[in-house]
Coordinates of C-alpha atoms in Angstrom, one line a residue:
Chain A
V1 CA -70.0 -182.6 68.1
Q2 CA -67.6 -181.3 69.4
K3 CA -65.7 -184.0 70.8
I4 CA -64.1 -184.9 67.3
D5 CA -62.5 -180.8 67.7
K6 CA -61.3 -182.5 71.8
V7 CA -59.9 -185.2 70.2
S8 CA -58.0 -183.1 67.9
D9 CA -56.9 -180.8 70.9
A10 CA -55.9 -183.1 72.3
Q11 CA -53.5 -184.8 70.5
L12 CA -53.0 -180.7 69.8
A13 CA -51.9 -180.4 73.7
A14 CA -50.0 -184.1 73.5
T15 CA -47.1 -182.6 71.5
T16 CA -48.2 -179.0 72.6
I17 CA -45.6 -180.5 76.0
A18 CA -42.7 -181.5 74.1
T19 CA -42.1 -178.1 72.3
A20 CA -43.4 -175.8 75.0
A21 CA -40.0 -177.0 77.3
A22 CA -38.4 -175.5 74.1
T23 CA -40.7 -171.5 73.3
S24 CA -40.7 -168.8 75.3
S25 CA -43.3 -169.0 78.3
A26 CA -45.3 -165.8 76.5
A27 CA -46.7 -167.7 73.4
T28 CA -49.2 -169.9 75.5
C29 CA -51.6 -167.7 74.9
Y30 CA -54.2 -169.8 72.6
G31 CA -56.4 -170.9 74.7
G32 CA -53.7 -172.8 77.0
L33 CA -52.0 -174.7 74.2
A34 CA -48.9 -172.7 73.3
L35 CA -49.4 -171.1 69.8
T36 CA -45.8 -172.7 68.9
E37 CA -48.2 -175.2 68.4
V38 CA -50.6 -174.1 66.6
Y39 CA -48.0 -172.4 64.5
R40 CA -45.6 -175.6 63.6
Q41 CA -50.1 -176.8 62.3
H42 CA -50.9 -173.9 60.2
G43 CA -48.2 -171.4 59.7
Q44 CA -46.7 -173.2 56.3
A45 CA -51.1 -173.3 55.2
V46 CA -51.5 -169.8 56.6
Y47 CA -48.0 -168.0 54.6
A48 CA -48.7 -170.3 51.7
V49 CA -52.5 -168.5 51.3
A50 CA -50.5 -165.0 51.5
R51 CA -47.9 -165.7 49.8
R52 CA -50.9 -167.0 46.9
V53 CA -52.8 -163.4 47.6
L54 CA -50.1 -160.6 47.9
N55 CA -47.0 -162.2 45.1
N56 CA -44.5 -161.3 47.8
T57 CA -42.3 -163.1 51.0
S58 CA -42.2 -159.9 52.6
E59 CA -46.2 -158.9 52.8
A60 CA -46.6 -162.4 53.4
E61 CA -44.6 -162.4 56.3
D62 CA -46.3 -159.6 57.6
V63 CA -49.4 -160.8 57.6
T64 CA -48.8 -164.3 58.9
Q65 CA -47.1 -161.9 62.1
E66 CA -50.6 -160.8 62.0
V67 CA -53.0 -163.9 61.8
F68 CA -51.1 -165.2 64.5
L69 CA -51.0 -162.3 66.0
R70 CA -54.6 -161.3 66.8
L71 CA -55.5 -164.7 67.4
C72 CA -53.8 -164.6 70.1
N73 CA -55.1 -161.2 71.6
N74 CA -58.6 -162.4 70.8
P75 CA -58.9 -165.9 70.7
D76 CA -62.7 -165.2 71.1
R77 CA -63.1 -164.3 67.6
F78 CA -62.8 -168.6 66.6
D79 CA -65.7 -169.6 66.6
P80 CA -65.6 -173.3 66.5
K81 CA -69.1 -173.9 65.8
R82 CA -68.3 -172.4 62.4
G83 CA -66.0 -174.5 61.0
T84 CA -62.2 -175.6 62.6
L85 CA -59.0 -173.1 63.5
R86 CA -57.1 -174.0 60.0
S87 CA -59.9 -172.8 58.0
F88 CA -60.7 -169.7 60.4
L89 CA -56.4 -168.6 60.3
L90 CA -56.3 -169.1 56.0
A91 CA -59.3 -166.8 56.2
Q92 CA -58.1 -164.3 58.5
A93 CA -54.9 -165.1 55.8
R94 CA -56.8 -163.7 53.0
A95 CA -58.9 -161.6 54.2
R96 CA -55.3 -159.4 55.9
S97 CA -54.6 -160.0 52.5
V98 CA -56.5 -158.1 50.9
D99 CA -56.9 -155.9 52.9
A100 CA -52.4 -155.2 52.8
I101 CA -52.6 -154.9 49.6
R102 CA -55.1 -151.8 49.2
S103 CA -52.5 -150.8 52.4
L104 CA -49.5 -148.4 52.3
K105 CA -48.8 -150.1 55.8
A106 CA -47.2 -153.2 54.5
R107 CA -44.1 -151.2 53.3
R108 CA -43.7 -149.8 56.8
Q109 CA -44.0 -152.7 58.0
R110 CA -41.4 -154.3 56.6
E111 CA -38.6 -151.3 57.0
L112 CA -39.2 -152.4 60.6
R113 CA -39.2 -156.3 59.9
E114 CA -36.0 -155.8 58.3
A115 CA -34.1 -154.4 62.2
H116 CA -35.5 -158.0 63.4
S117 CA -34.2 -159.6 60.5
G118 CA -31.6 -162.0 60.8
A119 CA -32.1 -164.5 63.8
T120 CA -33.3 -168.4 64.5
N121 CA -35.1 -170.4 67.2
A122 CA -35.6 -173.1 68.2
Y123 CA -38.6 -173.7 66.4
D124 CA -37.6 -172.8 63.7
L125 CA -34.4 -175.3 64.0
H126 CA -36.7 -177.6 65.3
H127 CA -38.6 -176.9 61.8
E128 CA -36.1 -176.6 59.7
V129 CA -34.2 -180.7 60.6
W130 CA -37.8 -181.8 59.3
D131 CA -37.4 -179.5 56.1
V132 CA -34.8 -180.9 54.8
A133 CA -35.6 -184.3 55.5
Q134 CA -38.9 -184.9 54.5
A135 CA -41.1 -181.8 52.9
D136 CA -39.0 -182.8 49.6
E137 CA -40.7 -186.1 49.2
V138 CA -44.0 -185.0 50.7
A139 CA -43.9 -182.4 47.5
R140 CA -42.8 -185.5 45.4
A141 CA -45.8 -187.8 46.1
L142 CA -48.0 -184.5 45.8
E143 CA -46.7 -184.1 42.2
D144 CA -46.9 -187.6 40.9
L145 CA -50.9 -187.7 41.8
P146 CA -52.5 -188.2 38.8
D147 CA -53.6 -184.3 38.1
E148 CA -57.7 -185.0 38.2
E149 CA -56.3 -185.7 41.7
R150 CA -53.8 -183.4 42.3
R151 CA -56.4 -180.3 41.1
P152 CA -58.9 -180.9 43.6
I153 CA -56.9 -182.9 47.0
E154 CA -54.7 -179.0 45.3
L155 CA -58.3 -176.5 44.9
A156 CA -59.5 -177.9 48.5
F157 CA -56.3 -178.0 50.9
F158 CA -54.2 -174.6 49.3
D159 CA -56.8 -172.3 48.3
G160 CA -59.4 -173.3 50.5
H161 CA -62.3 -174.8 48.5
T162 CA -64.9 -176.8 49.4
Y163 CA -65.7 -179.7 48.0
M164 CA -68.8 -178.7 46.0
E165 CA -66.6 -175.6 44.8
V166 CA -64.1 -178.1 43.4
A167 CA -66.9 -179.4 41.7
V168 CA -67.8 -176.2 39.9
L169 CA -64.1 -174.9 39.0
L170 CA -62.9 -177.8 37.2
D171 CA -66.8 -178.5 35.8
Q172 CA -67.1 -182.5 37.9
P173 CA -70.0 -184.1 39.7
E174 CA -69.3 -183.5 43.7
G175 CA -69.9 -187.3 44.0
T176 CA -66.2 -187.5 41.2
I177 CA -64.2 -184.9 42.9
K178 CA -65.4 -186.1 46.8
S179 CA -63.9 -189.6 45.2
R180 CA -60.9 -188.4 43.7
I181 CA -60.4 -186.2 46.9
R182 CA -60.2 -189.2 48.1
N183 CA -58.5 -191.8 46.1
G184 CA -55.6 -189.1 46.2
M185 CA -55.3 -188.8 49.6
R186 CA -55.0 -193.0 49.9
R187 CA -52.3 -192.0 47.7
M188 CA -50.6 -189.7 49.1
R189 CA -50.6 -191.3 52.3
A190 CA -49.8 -194.6 51.0
A191 CA -46.2 -192.9 49.4
L192 CA -45.9 -191.1 52.5
V193 CA -45.5 -194.5 54.8
E194 CA -43.4 -195.5 52.5
A195 CA -41.4 -193.0 52.0
G196 CA -41.1 -192.9 55.7
I197 CA -42.4 -189.6 56.8
R198 CA -42.7 -190.1 60.6
G199 CA -46.8 -189.8 61.4
A200 CA -47.8 -190.3 57.8
D201 CA -49.5 -194.2 59.5
R202 CA -50.7 -192.8 62.5
S203 CA -51.3 -189.3 63.9
P204 CA -50.0 -186.0 63.5
E205 CA -47.1 -185.4 66.3
R206 CA -43.9 -186.6 64.7
Q207 CA -41.4 -185.4 67.5
Chain B
V1 CA -81.9 -183.9 57.1
G2 CA -81.9 -187.1 59.2
L3 CA -78.7 -189.3 59.5
I4 CA -76.0 -189.8 57.1
G5 CA -75.7 -193.6 56.9
H6 CA -71.5 -194.5 57.4
Q7 CA -71.0 -195.3 53.8
S8 CA -71.3 -191.3 52.4
V9 CA -69.5 -190.2 55.2
N10 CA -66.9 -192.3 55.1
E11 CA -66.8 -190.4 51.2
L12 CA -66.6 -187.4 53.4
I13 CA -63.3 -188.3 55.1
A14 CA -60.7 -187.3 52.8
A15 CA -62.3 -184.1 52.4
F16 CA -63.2 -183.3 55.9
A17 CA -59.6 -183.4 56.9
L18 CA -58.6 -181.1 54.0
D19 CA -61.0 -178.3 56.3
A20 CA -63.1 -178.8 52.1
V21 CA -66.5 -180.0 53.5
P22 CA -68.7 -177.1 54.1
R23 CA -70.2 -176.4 57.6
T24 CA -73.5 -177.9 56.9
E25 CA -72.2 -181.0 56.6
H26 CA -69.6 -180.7 59.6
E27 CA -71.9 -181.2 62.0
R28 CA -74.1 -184.3 60.6
I29 CA -69.8 -185.5 60.1
A30 CA -68.8 -185.3 63.3
A31 CA -71.7 -187.0 64.8
H32 CA -70.9 -190.5 63.4
L33 CA -67.4 -189.8 63.6
N34 CA -68.2 -190.0 67.4
E35 CA -69.4 -193.3 67.3
C36 CA -67.1 -194.8 64.6
P37 CA -64.2 -195.7 65.3
C38 CA -63.2 -197.3 61.9
C39 CA -63.5 -194.1 60.1
R40 CA -62.0 -191.9 62.6
E41 CA -59.3 -194.0 61.9
E42 CA -59.3 -193.4 59.0
L43 CA -59.4 -189.4 59.7
D44 CA -56.4 -189.9 61.2
A45 CA -54.5 -191.1 58.4
F46 CA -56.0 -187.9 56.2
R47 CA -55.1 -185.8 58.8
A48 CA -51.0 -186.6 59.1
V49 CA -51.7 -186.1 55.4
A50 CA -52.5 -182.7 55.1
A51 CA -51.2 -182.0 58.4
A52 CA -47.8 -182.6 55.7
M53 CA -48.7 -180.9 52.5
A54 CA -49.0 -177.9 54.5
D55 CA -45.2 -178.2 55.6
S56 CA -44.1 -179.1 52.8
L57 CA -45.2 -175.6 51.5
E58 CA -42.8 -173.6 50.9
S59 CA -40.0 -173.0 53.8
L60 CA -41.3 -170.2 56.1
P61 CA -38.8 -167.2 56.2
G62 CA -36.3 -168.0 59.1
G63 CA -37.1 -165.6 62.0
L64 CA -40.5 -166.3 61.2
W65 CA -41.6 -166.7 64.4
L66 CA -39.9 -165.6 67.2
R67 CA -40.6 -161.9 65.4
V68 CA -44.2 -163.3 66.0
S69 CA -43.3 -164.4 69.6
R70 CA -41.1 -161.4 69.7
Q71 CA -44.5 -159.2 70.0
L72 CA -46.6 -161.0 71.7
T73 CA -44.1 -160.4 74.4
D74 CA -44.0 -157.2 74.1
A75 CA -47.3 -157.0 73.9
E76 CA -47.4 -159.2 77.3
V77 CA -50.8 -160.8 76.1
R78 CA -51.0 -163.0 79.3

């Protein structure tokens, strides 16, 4: 059962080798993997969830930071048997965002953050290069999907719903939602391969 | 419970790649994936799409990673 997780962890580890050299050793804490890599794969989704809940960019940054620090400080809280790392991180992002809404602490953290802002590093530079080159293509491919395929994918991926929940939300049979997610993902893949997105035709590495 | 056939697992690979499959179905899908290279290949492809979508969201704020890694250094996590 855990073999699949190992496969993806192995892929993760492979890409980690390339990025680890560029980052500080202090960032290596999550199960021996560079947290950089976990951040690279899931940072944006975590940030996006926080942003959705909070509707505020600086508070979303605070929550994103908290989610990754917690993972580092308490890696045991993530139990692979109960779901993937991604769904754990997204659930954390939602929970912490709700906490933040209820707390004035966010305001104080924002003031602290402003003292640190303005800097950049290897990760951000690398990421920015990728962003500029490819993010538009991906966004366009998603926009170009028929609504009936795009909505289920968005609800599943960005809002963290299961396909069953999506079926209820959209008032469609589960089988219909399953096919629409699959068809939409196939269409996305074809569009990304055509646009020359590196890795779209294979595994997630793109170094 | 029992085994899900290839067909019924294959229908769920895309949702699985998006983490949109309930936990109750996880084990059975994972078990099939261990034995089916063609489903695994499809999963890889869909995961690549999911990763690209995650990366295409509005840009992460510049400097956020630096904040996180600084906090880690300060905390001397390991």
